[in-house]
Coordinates of C-alpha atoms and ligand atoms in Angstrom, one line a residue:
Chain A
M1 CA 81.6 108.7 39.9
I2 CA 82.5 105.1 39.3
E3 CA 84.3 104.1 36.1
L4 CA 85.3 100.6 34.9
R5 CA 87.7 100.1 32.0
D6 CA 87.9 96.5 30.8
A7 CA 87.7 95.3 34.3
S8 CA 87.4 91.5 35.0
Y9 CA 87.0 89.4 38.1
G10 CA 86.9 85.7 38.9
Y11 CA 87.1 83.7 42.0
A12 CA 90.0 81.2 42.2
G13 CA 90.9 81.6 38.6
R14 CA 87.3 81.0 37.3
M15 CA 86.3 84.0 35.4
L16 CA 83.0 85.4 36.6
L17 CA 82.8 88.9 35.1
S18 CA 85.0 90.0 32.2
G19 CA 85.7 93.0 30.1
M20 CA 83.4 95.4 31.9
T21 CA 83.5 98.9 30.7
L22 CA 81.1 101.3 32.3
T23 CA 80.7 104.8 33.7
L24 CA 78.2 105.7 36.4
P25 CA 77.8 109.4 36.0
P26 CA 76.9 111.6 38.9
G27 CA 73.2 111.7 39.7
S28 CA 72.4 108.6 37.6
F29 CA 70.1 105.8 38.7
H30 CA 71.0 102.3 37.7
F31 CA 69.6 98.9 38.4
L32 CA 71.8 95.8 38.2
T33 CA 70.0 92.6 37.4
G34 CA 70.8 89.1 36.5
P35 CA 70.0 85.6 37.8
S36 CA 71.1 84.5 41.2
G37 CA 74.8 83.7 41.1
A38 CA 75.4 85.9 38.1
G39 CA 77.8 88.1 40.0
K40 CA 75.7 91.1 41.2
T41 CA 77.2 91.1 44.7
T42 CA 80.6 90.5 43.3
F43 CA 80.2 93.6 41.0
L44 CA 79.2 95.8 43.9
K45 CA 82.1 94.5 46.0
L46 CA 84.4 95.6 43.2
C47 CA 82.8 99.0 43.2
Y48 CA 83.5 99.6 46.9
G49 CA 86.9 98.0 46.8
E50 CA 86.3 94.9 48.9
L51 CA 87.4 93.0 45.8
R52 CA 90.0 94.2 43.3
P53 CA 89.6 93.5 39.6
V54 CA 92.1 90.8 38.3
S55 CA 92.6 92.9 35.2
G56 CA 91.5 96.2 33.9
H57 CA 90.9 99.4 35.9
L58 CA 88.2 100.6 38.3
S59 CA 88.1 104.1 39.7
A60 CA 85.8 105.9 42.0
F61 CA 85.7 109.7 42.4
G62 CA 88.5 109.8 39.8
E63 CA 90.8 107.7 41.9
D64 CA 92.1 104.3 40.8
L65 CA 91.1 101.9 43.6
A66 CA 94.1 99.7 43.0
R67 CA 96.3 102.6 44.1
L68 CA 94.4 103.4 47.3
S69 CA 95.9 102.4 50.7
R70 CA 93.7 100.7 53.2
D71 CA 93.0 104.0 54.9
G72 CA 92.5 105.6 51.5
L73 CA 89.9 103.0 50.8
A74 CA 88.2 103.6 54.2
R75 CA 88.0 107.3 53.4
M76 CA 86.5 106.6 50.0
R77 CA 83.9 104.4 51.6
R78 CA 82.7 107.3 53.7
R79 CA 81.5 108.8 50.4
I80 CA 79.7 105.7 49.4
G81 CA 76.6 104.3 51.2
I82 CA 76.4 100.6 51.0
V83 CA 73.4 98.3 51.7
H84 CA 75.0 94.9 52.0
Q85 CA 73.1 91.9 51.1
D86 CA 73.7 90.4 54.6
C87 CA 73.5 93.9 56.2
E88 CA 76.8 93.6 58.2
F89 CA 75.8 95.1 61.5
L90 CA 77.8 95.0 64.7
D91 CA 75.7 92.5 66.6
H92 CA 76.7 93.8 70.1
L93 CA 75.5 97.3 69.5
P94 CA 71.8 98.3 69.4
L95 CA 70.4 99.4 66.0
S96 CA 70.5 103.1 66.8
E97 CA 74.3 102.9 67.6
N98 CA 74.9 100.8 64.5
L99 CA 73.3 103.7 62.5
A100 CA 75.5 106.2 64.2
L101 CA 78.7 104.3 63.7
P102 CA 79.6 105.6 60.2
L103 CA 79.4 109.1 61.6
V104 CA 81.4 108.2 64.6
V105 CA 84.3 106.6 62.7
A106 CA 84.4 109.5 60.3
G107 CA 84.6 111.9 63.3
R108 CA 81.3 113.6 62.4
P109 CA 78.6 114.8 64.8
V110 CA 75.8 112.5 65.7
V111 CA 72.5 114.4 65.9
D112 CA 70.0 112.4 67.9
D113 CA 67.0 114.0 66.3
E114 CA 68.2 113.2 62.8
L115 CA 68.9 109.6 63.8
R116 CA 65.4 109.3 65.2
E117 CA 63.9 110.8 62.1
L118 CA 65.8 108.5 59.9
L119 CA 64.7 105.5 62.0
A120 CA 61.1 106.6 61.7
W121 CA 61.4 107.0 58.0
V122 CA 62.4 103.3 57.6
G123 CA 59.7 102.4 60.1
L124 CA 62.1 101.3 62.8
R125 CA 61.5 104.0 65.5
S126 CA 60.3 101.4 68.0
R127 CA 63.2 99.2 67.3
A128 CA 66.0 101.7 68.0
D129 CA 67.2 99.8 71.0
A130 CA 66.9 96.4 69.6
M131 CA 70.0 94.3 68.9
P132 CA 70.5 93.4 65.2
P133 CA 70.1 89.6 65.8
E134 CA 66.6 90.4 67.3
L135 CA 65.5 92.1 64.1
S136 CA 63.6 90.4 61.3
G137 CA 65.1 90.1 57.9
G138 CA 63.0 93.0 56.6
E139 CA 63.9 95.2 59.6
R140 CA 67.5 94.5 59.1
Q141 CA 67.4 95.5 55.5
R142 CA 65.6 98.8 56.4
G143 CA 68.2 99.4 59.1
A144 CA 71.0 98.7 56.6
L145 CA 69.6 101.3 54.2
A146 CA 69.3 103.8 57.0
R147 CA 72.9 103.2 58.0
A148 CA 74.0 103.5 54.3
I149 CA 72.5 107.0 54.0
V150 CA 73.2 108.4 57.4
T151 CA 76.4 110.1 56.2
S152 CA 74.6 111.5 53.2
P153 CA 76.9 109.9 50.8
E154 CA 77.3 110.8 47.2
I155 CA 76.8 107.3 45.9
I156 CA 74.5 104.6 47.2
L157 CA 75.1 101.0 46.3
A158 CA 72.3 98.6 47.4
D159 CA 72.5 94.9 47.2
E160 CA 69.0 93.3 47.0
P161 CA 67.7 95.9 49.4
T162 CA 64.2 94.7 49.0
G163 CA 64.9 91.0 49.1
N164 CA 63.1 90.4 52.4
L165 CA 60.5 93.1 52.2
D166 CA 56.8 93.0 51.3
W167 CA 55.7 94.9 48.3
E168 CA 54.5 97.9 50.3
M169 CA 57.8 98.3 52.2
S170 CA 59.7 97.7 49.0
Q171 CA 57.9 100.6 47.3
R172 CA 58.6 102.8 50.3
L173 CA 62.2 102.0 50.2
L174 CA 62.3 102.6 46.5
S175 CA 60.7 106.0 46.8
L176 CA 63.3 106.9 49.4
L177 CA 66.1 106.0 47.0
I178 CA 64.3 107.9 44.2
E179 CA 64.1 110.9 46.6
L180 CA 67.8 110.7 47.3
N181 CA 68.5 110.5 43.6
R182 CA 66.5 113.7 43.0
M183 CA 68.7 115.3 45.6
G184 CA 71.6 114.4 43.3
K185 CA 72.9 111.1 44.7
T186 CA 74.1 108.4 42.4
I187 CA 72.2 105.2 42.9
L188 CA 73.0 101.6 41.9
I189 CA 70.6 98.9 43.0
A190 CA 71.2 95.2 42.5
T191 CA 68.0 93.3 42.3
H192 CA 66.3 90.5 40.5
D193 CA 62.8 92.0 41.2
L194 CA 61.6 93.1 37.8
N195 CA 58.4 94.7 39.3
L196 CA 60.6 97.0 41.4
I197 CA 62.5 98.1 38.3
R198 CA 59.3 98.7 36.4
T199 CA 57.8 100.7 39.2
A200 CA 61.0 102.8 39.4
K201 CA 61.1 103.4 35.7
A202 CA 57.7 105.1 35.9
Q203 CA 59.2 107.7 38.3
V204 CA 62.8 108.2 37.4
A205 CA 65.1 107.9 34.5
A206 CA 66.6 104.6 35.6
R207 CA 68.9 102.5 33.4
V208 CA 69.2 98.8 33.7
L209 CA 72.5 96.9 33.7
R210 CA 72.3 93.1 33.1
I211 CA 74.8 90.5 33.7
K212 CA 74.6 87.8 31.1
D213 CA 77.2 85.4 29.9
R214 CA 79.8 87.0 32.2
Q215 CA 79.3 90.3 30.4
L216 CA 77.8 93.5 31.7
Q217 CA 75.2 94.8 29.3
L218 CA 73.1 97.9 29.2
A219 CA 69.6 96.5 28.8
G220 CA 67.3 98.1 26.2
A221 CA 64.3 100.2 27.2
D222 CA 62.0 97.2 26.7
L223 CA 63.4 95.2 29.7
Chain B
M1 CA 80.5 131.1 66.0
K2 CA 77.5 129.9 67.9
Q3 CA 76.8 127.4 65.1
F4 CA 80.4 126.2 65.4
L5 CA 80.1 125.7 69.2
V6 CA 76.8 123.8 68.8
Q7 CA 78.5 121.6 66.2
L8 CA 81.5 121.1 68.5
A9 CA 79.2 120.0 71.3
Q10 CA 77.5 117.5 69.1
R11 CA 80.8 116.1 67.8
P12 CA 80.9 112.5 69.0
V13 CA 83.5 111.8 71.7
L14 CA 85.3 109.0 70.1
S15 CA 86.8 107.8 73.4
L16 CA 83.3 107.2 74.7
W17 CA 82.5 105.1 71.7
I18 CA 85.8 103.5 71.2
D19 CA 85.3 101.2 74.2
R20 CA 82.0 99.9 72.7
I21 CA 82.8 99.3 69.1
V22 CA 84.6 96.1 70.0
P23 CA 82.4 93.6 71.9
P24 CA 83.4 93.1 75.5
A25 CA 85.5 89.9 75.9
G26 CA 85.0 87.9 79.0
Q27 CA 87.7 85.5 79.8
S28 CA 90.7 87.0 78.0
A29 CA 90.0 90.2 79.9
Q30 CA 90.3 88.5 83.2
L31 CA 93.4 86.6 82.2
T32 CA 95.1 89.8 81.0
L33 CA 94.2 91.5 84.2
M34 CA 95.5 88.7 86.4
T35 CA 98.7 88.2 84.4
A36 CA 99.5 91.9 84.5
A37 CA 98.9 91.9 88.3
A38 CA 101.3 88.9 88.7
M39 CA 103.9 90.4 86.5
A40 CA 103.8 93.7 88.4
F41 CA 104.1 91.9 91.7
L42 CA 107.2 90.1 90.4
A43 CA 108.6 93.3 89.0
V44 CA 108.3 95.1 92.3
F45 CA 110.1 92.3 94.0
A46 CA 112.9 92.2 91.4
L47 CA 113.2 96.0 91.9
A48 CA 113.4 95.6 95.6
L49 CA 116.0 93.0 95.2
A50 CA 118.0 95.2 92.8
F51 CA 118.0 98.1 95.2
S52 CA 118.8 96.0 98.2
A53 CA 121.7 94.4 96.4
N54 CA 122.9 97.8 95.5
R55 CA 122.7 99.0 99.0
L56 CA 124.5 95.9 100.3
A57 CA 127.3 96.2 97.7
D58 CA 127.6 99.9 98.6
S59 CA 127.7 99.4 102.4
W60 CA 130.0 96.4 102.2
S61 CA 132.4 98.3 100.0
A62 CA 132.1 101.5 102.0
A63 CA 132.7 99.7 105.3
F64 CA 136.1 98.6 104.3
L65 CA 136.8 100.9 101.5
D66 CA 139.8 103.2 101.3
T67 CA 141.7 101.5 104.0
A68 CA 144.3 98.8 104.4
T69 CA 146.6 97.8 107.2
V70 CA 150.2 96.8 107.2
R71 CA 151.3 94.7 110.1
V72 CA 155.0 94.5 111.0
S73 CA 156.1 91.7 113.3
A74 CA 159.7 91.9 114.0
A75 CA 162.1 91.8 116.9
P76 CA 161.8 95.0 118.9
E77 CA 165.2 96.3 117.8
Q78 CA 164.3 95.8 114.1
A79 CA 160.8 96.9 114.3
E80 CA 161.5 100.6 114.0
T81 CA 163.7 100.3 110.9
Q82 CA 161.2 98.0 109.2
V83 CA 158.3 100.4 109.9
K84 CA 160.4 103.2 108.4
R85 CA 161.1 101.1 105.3
V86 CA 157.4 100.2 104.9
L87 CA 156.5 103.9 105.1
E88 CA 159.0 104.6 102.4
V89 CA 157.6 101.9 100.2
L90 CA 154.1 103.2 100.8
A91 CA 155.0 106.7 100.0
T92 CA 156.0 105.7 96.5
T93 CA 153.0 103.4 95.9
P94 CA 150.5 104.8 93.5
G95 CA 147.0 104.8 94.9
V96 CA 148.1 105.3 98.5
T97 CA 147.1 108.6 99.8
Q98 CA 148.3 108.4 103.3
A99 CA 150.2 106.0 105.6
R100 CA 150.5 106.4 109.3
A101 CA 152.4 104.3 111.7
I102 CA 150.3 103.8 114.8
P103 CA 152.6 104.6 117.7
A104 CA 153.4 101.7 120.0
E105 CA 151.6 103.5 122.9
E106 CA 148.4 103.7 120.9
T107 CA 148.6 100.0 120.1
Q108 CA 149.2 99.3 123.8
A109 CA 146.2 101.5 124.7
L110 CA 144.1 99.5 122.3
L111 CA 145.2 96.3 123.9
A112 CA 144.9 97.5 127.5
P113 CA 141.3 96.6 127.8
W114 CA 142.1 93.0 127.0
F115 CA 145.3 92.5 129.0
G116 CA 144.9 95.0 131.8
P117 CA 147.1 98.1 132.4
D118 CA 149.7 96.3 134.4
L119 CA 150.9 94.1 131.6
P120 CA 154.5 94.7 130.6
V121 CA 153.4 95.4 127.1
A122 CA 156.8 96.9 126.2
S123 CA 158.4 93.5 126.6
L124 CA 155.9 91.7 124.5
P125 CA 156.5 91.3 120.8
I126 CA 153.4 93.3 119.8
P127 CA 153.3 93.9 116.0
R128 CA 153.4 97.4 114.8
L129 CA 150.4 98.6 112.8
I130 CA 150.5 101.0 109.8
E131 CA 147.2 102.4 108.7
V132 CA 147.0 103.0 105.0
S133 CA 144.5 105.2 103.2
T134 CA 144.0 104.6 99.6
T135 CA 142.2 106.3 96.7
R136 CA 138.8 104.9 95.8
D137 CA 140.3 102.9 93.0
G138 CA 142.6 101.2 95.4
F139 CA 146.1 100.1 94.6
D140 CA 148.0 97.1 93.2
A141 CA 147.9 95.0 96.3
E142 CA 149.9 92.1 94.9
G143 CA 152.7 94.3 93.7
L144 CA 152.8 96.1 97.1
A145 CA 152.9 92.9 99.0
L146 CA 155.9 91.7 97.0
R147 CA 157.8 95.0 97.4
L148 CA 157.1 94.9 101.1
Q149 CA 158.4 91.4 101.4
A150 CA 161.6 92.5 99.8
E151 CA 162.1 95.6 101.8
A152 CA 160.7 94.5 105.2
P153 CA 160.4 90.8 105.7
G154 CA 158.2 91.2 108.8
A155 CA 155.6 93.3 107.0
K156 CA 152.3 91.8 106.0
L157 CA 149.7 93.6 104.0
D158 CA 146.0 93.2 104.8
D159 CA 143.9 95.1 102.3
H160 CA 140.6 93.8 103.6
L161 CA 139.9 92.6 100.1
R162 CA 139.6 89.1 101.3
W163 CA 136.6 90.1 103.3
R164 CA 135.1 92.5 101.0
R165 CA 135.4 90.9 97.6
P166 CA 133.1 87.9 97.9
L167 CA 130.4 89.9 99.7
V168 CA 130.5 92.7 97.1
E169 CA 130.6 90.2 94.3
T170 CA 127.6 88.4 95.7
A171 CA 125.7 91.7 96.0
I172 CA 126.6 92.7 92.4
G173 CA 125.6 89.2 91.2
L174 CA 122.3 89.6 93.0
R175 CA 121.7 93.0 91.4
R176 CA 122.5 91.6 87.9
L177 CA 120.0 88.8 88.5
A178 CA 117.4 91.3 89.6
I179 CA 117.9 93.4 86.4
V180 CA 117.8 90.3 84.2
S181 CA 114.6 89.3 86.0
L182 CA 113.1 92.8 85.3
A183 CA 113.9 92.5 81.6
L184 CA 112.4 89.0 81.5
I185 CA 109.3 90.2 83.2
G186 CA 109.0 93.1 80.7
G187 CA 109.4 90.8 77.8
A188 CA 107.0 88.2 79.2
T189 CA 104.4 91.0 79.7
A190 CA 104.8 92.2 76.1
A191 CA 104.5 88.7 74.8
M192 CA 101.4 88.0 77.0
V193 CA 99.7 91.2 75.9
T194 CA 100.6 90.5 72.2
L195 CA 99.1 87.0 72.4
A196 CA 95.9 88.3 74.1
A197 CA 95.6 91.1 71.6
Q198 CA 96.1 88.7 68.7
A199 CA 93.4 86.4 70.1
A200 CA 91.0 89.4 70.5
L201 CA 91.8 90.6 67.0
A202 CA 91.2 87.1 65.6
A203 CA 88.0 86.7 67.5
N204 CA 86.7 90.1 66.2
G205 CA 87.6 89.6 62.5
Q206 CA 84.0 90.3 61.5
V207 CA 83.8 93.5 63.6
I208 CA 87.0 94.7 62.1
R209 CA 85.7 93.9 58.6
V210 CA 82.4 95.8 59.2
L211 CA 84.3 98.8 60.7
H212 CA 86.5 99.0 57.7
L213 CA 83.5 98.7 55.4
I214 CA 81.8 101.7 57.0
G215 CA 84.9 103.8 56.6
A216 CA 86.9 103.4 59.8
R217 CA 90.6 103.9 59.4
D218 CA 93.0 101.4 60.8
V219 CA 94.2 103.6 63.6
T220 CA 90.6 104.0 64.7
I221 CA 90.1 100.3 64.8
A222 CA 93.5 99.7 66.4
R223 CA 92.7 102.3 69.1
A224 CA 89.7 100.3 70.3
F225 CA 91.9 97.4 71.0
V226 CA 94.9 99.4 72.3
R227 CA 92.8 101.3 74.8
R228 CA 91.2 98.2 76.1
F229 CA 94.4 96.3 76.6
T230 CA 96.3 99.2 78.0
L231 CA 93.7 100.0 80.6
R232 CA 93.3 96.4 81.5
T233 CA 97.1 96.0 82.0
L234 CA 97.3 99.2 83.9
A235 CA 94.5 98.1 86.3
G236 CA 96.1 94.7 86.8
A237 CA 99.6 96.2 87.3
L238 CA 98.3 98.7 89.8
A239 CA 96.8 96.0 91.9
G240 CA 99.9 93.8 91.7
T241 CA 102.1 96.7 92.5
A242 CA 100.0 97.7 95.5
L243 CA 100.1 94.2 96.9
A244 CA 103.8 93.8 96.3
A245 CA 104.6 97.2 97.8
L246 CA 102.6 96.3 100.9
A247 CA 104.4 92.9 101.2
V248 CA 107.8 94.6 100.8
A249 CA 106.9 97.3 103.3
F250 CA 106.2 94.8 106.0
L251 CA 109.4 92.8 105.5
P252 CA 111.6 93.1 108.6
V253 CA 114.5 95.5 108.5
V254 CA 117.9 94.3 109.8
A255 CA 120.3 97.2 110.3
D256 CA 123.5 96.7 112.3
G257 CA 125.3 100.0 112.0
E258 CA 127.3 100.0 108.9
V259 CA 125.9 97.1 106.9
L260 CA 122.3 97.7 106.2
A261 CA 120.8 94.4 105.2
H262 CA 117.1 94.5 104.4
L263 CA 115.1 93.6 101.3
G264 CA 113.0 96.5 100.2
F265 CA 113.0 100.2 99.3
S266 CA 114.1 103.1 101.4
G267 CA 113.3 106.8 101.0
R268 CA 113.1 108.0 97.5
E269 CA 113.5 104.5 96.1
W270 CA 109.8 104.1 96.8
L271 CA 109.2 106.1 93.7
W272 CA 110.5 103.2 91.5
P273 CA 107.7 100.7 92.2
L274 CA 105.3 103.4 91.3
C275 CA 106.8 103.3 87.8
V276 CA 105.9 99.6 87.4
P277 CA 102.2 100.2 86.4
A278 CA 103.2 103.0 84.0
V279 CA 105.8 100.9 82.4
A280 CA 103.4 97.9 82.2
A281 CA 100.8 100.2 80.5
V282 CA 103.2 101.6 78.0
T283 CA 104.4 98.0 77.2
A284 CA 100.8 96.9 76.7
L285 CA 100.1 100.0 74.5
L286 CA 103.1 99.3 72.2
A287 CA 102.5 95.6 72.1
T288 CA 98.8 95.9 71.2
R289 CA 99.4 98.7 68.8
A290 CA 102.0 96.6 66.9
A291 CA 99.8 93.5 67.0
A292 CA 96.7 95.4 65.8
L293 CA 98.4 97.4 63.0
S294 CA 100.3 94.4 61.6
R295 CA 97.1 92.3 61.7
L296 CA 95.1 95.1 60.0
K297 CA 97.8 95.6 57.4
S298 CA 97.8 91.9 56.5
E299 CA 94.1 92.1 56.0
A300 CA 94.3 94.3 53.0
Ligands
ADP1 N1 84.2 84.3 48.1 C1 83.8 83.5 47.0 N2 84.7 82.5 46.6 C2 84.4 81.8 45.6 N3 83.3 81.9 44.9 C3 82.4 82.9 45.2 C4 82.6 83.7 46.3 N4 81.6 84.6 46.4 C5 80.8 84.3 45.4 N5 81.2 83.3 44.7 C6 80.6 82.7 43.5 O1 80.5 83.7 42.5 C7 79.3 83.7 41.8 C8 78.6 85.0 41.9 O2 78.2 85.3 43.2 P1 77.5 86.6 43.6 O3 78.3 87.8 43.1 O4 77.2 86.6 45.1 O5 76.2 86.5 42.7 P2 74.8 87.2 42.9 O6 74.9 88.3 43.9 O7 74.4 87.7 41.6 O8 73.8 86.2 43.3 C9 78.5 82.6 42.5 O9 78.6 81.4 41.7 C10 79.2 82.3 43.8 O10 79.1 81.0 44.1
MG2 MG1 74.1 88.6 45.7

């Protein structure tokens, strides 16, 4: 689904991630971990094309991202659900409309019942009409996950999706992602929450990628 | 089939959404509206000026067009021969379609109201008049005047041009001014909408970024802005046009027979101010579209 070949990235000439070679096969479940500032968010941005590798290649769905036009990139993103670390809502639209927006811009039908069900699933049914700035950090993250999966994308990239959630809600969110993985979705979660990774490993064949010394490593089973 | 119809019904109507995906902008909206109204108002006046100038030029030309007069002042015994010579000269002048010597009696009849029927007109040195009809393009007046002078020293050509030319030139100059004004108004409108659209695009950088992140194509994002500015400009231009049309309609009309001198539209010309809002909207559409797409392209 996503393939990196010797890809590197650095901000302003300072190398942050180098020589990454990796394949995320369809239906796989990966965690991405590493200390704060290691480059987890940067890696995810590379995956959905907000940043381009300074060297090497990165392709998604078999297409080299460097060769995609802006609209090509937009079309590709309709197949990837992204939970951004800072959520990225449109602050002037209520939550329910924010959730529907990926469908609208893709020209797909918005089914109110499904939206309501989705909101209920992430525990936000009563907040459907709230504006994003009125939501708590945890509510925003749950909303962001709901928006990421509303189009039923093939890949889900989540950047610290449980960063603001209590343990119970984190587990619920995790089980939703595991459920989606069982339905065949490819999942990549950036997190530094080792408990979450352990819990996941008990339920699903998750692999752990670790960023260390600017390298992307596949962690051993021990963790 | 039924399934398909249900799906069709549930398809989101993008135009219902498109106005909402960019946050409403307060002040720049009002300014666009007001500027569009002002520009439309000016455009209608410029149009009225252009049409009026056109009409003036036409009526001033037509009033004296196609005619000239040759006046022959000579001693009575010479007059007849000179008139004959003038007619000969005119017959061989390109551009002259007809020349008719007004008989002395007719001239006298013309003068009678002024001098009374008892005047011994025959003994007075009344000049003989020759009425000349010309083609629309006229004739070489200077050449003709010279030839007449050689052939008939008493003949004098009056081609009415002295009257006509400055008036017609003024009218044509007015029309040119009006057209230049229209072009300037159009350009200023395009520039104004471009600036406003650029400001809106810059103010909504984050919205644009998010839309792109969730898979919106550039045309979709651009359409949100284009629709907004086009509708705004259209509304403003409609108001401005309506006001200007009212103002023009209530201007006084001065018509003295041949020369119709009034500022405004007549008859079918009224269709033209109706074009102003449409042209303004199209201008806004193109300007916003260009601004939006170039901005989005530079964002890649
Ligand atoms: N836009 C940017 N410009 C320059 N440096 C950046 C930018 N974004 C992130 N960085 C730096 O890159 C490093 C990795 O950031 P990030 O990918 O957000 O790490 P993580 O998500 O693992 O915490 C950090 O040191 C951060 O300061
Ligand atoms: Mg991060």
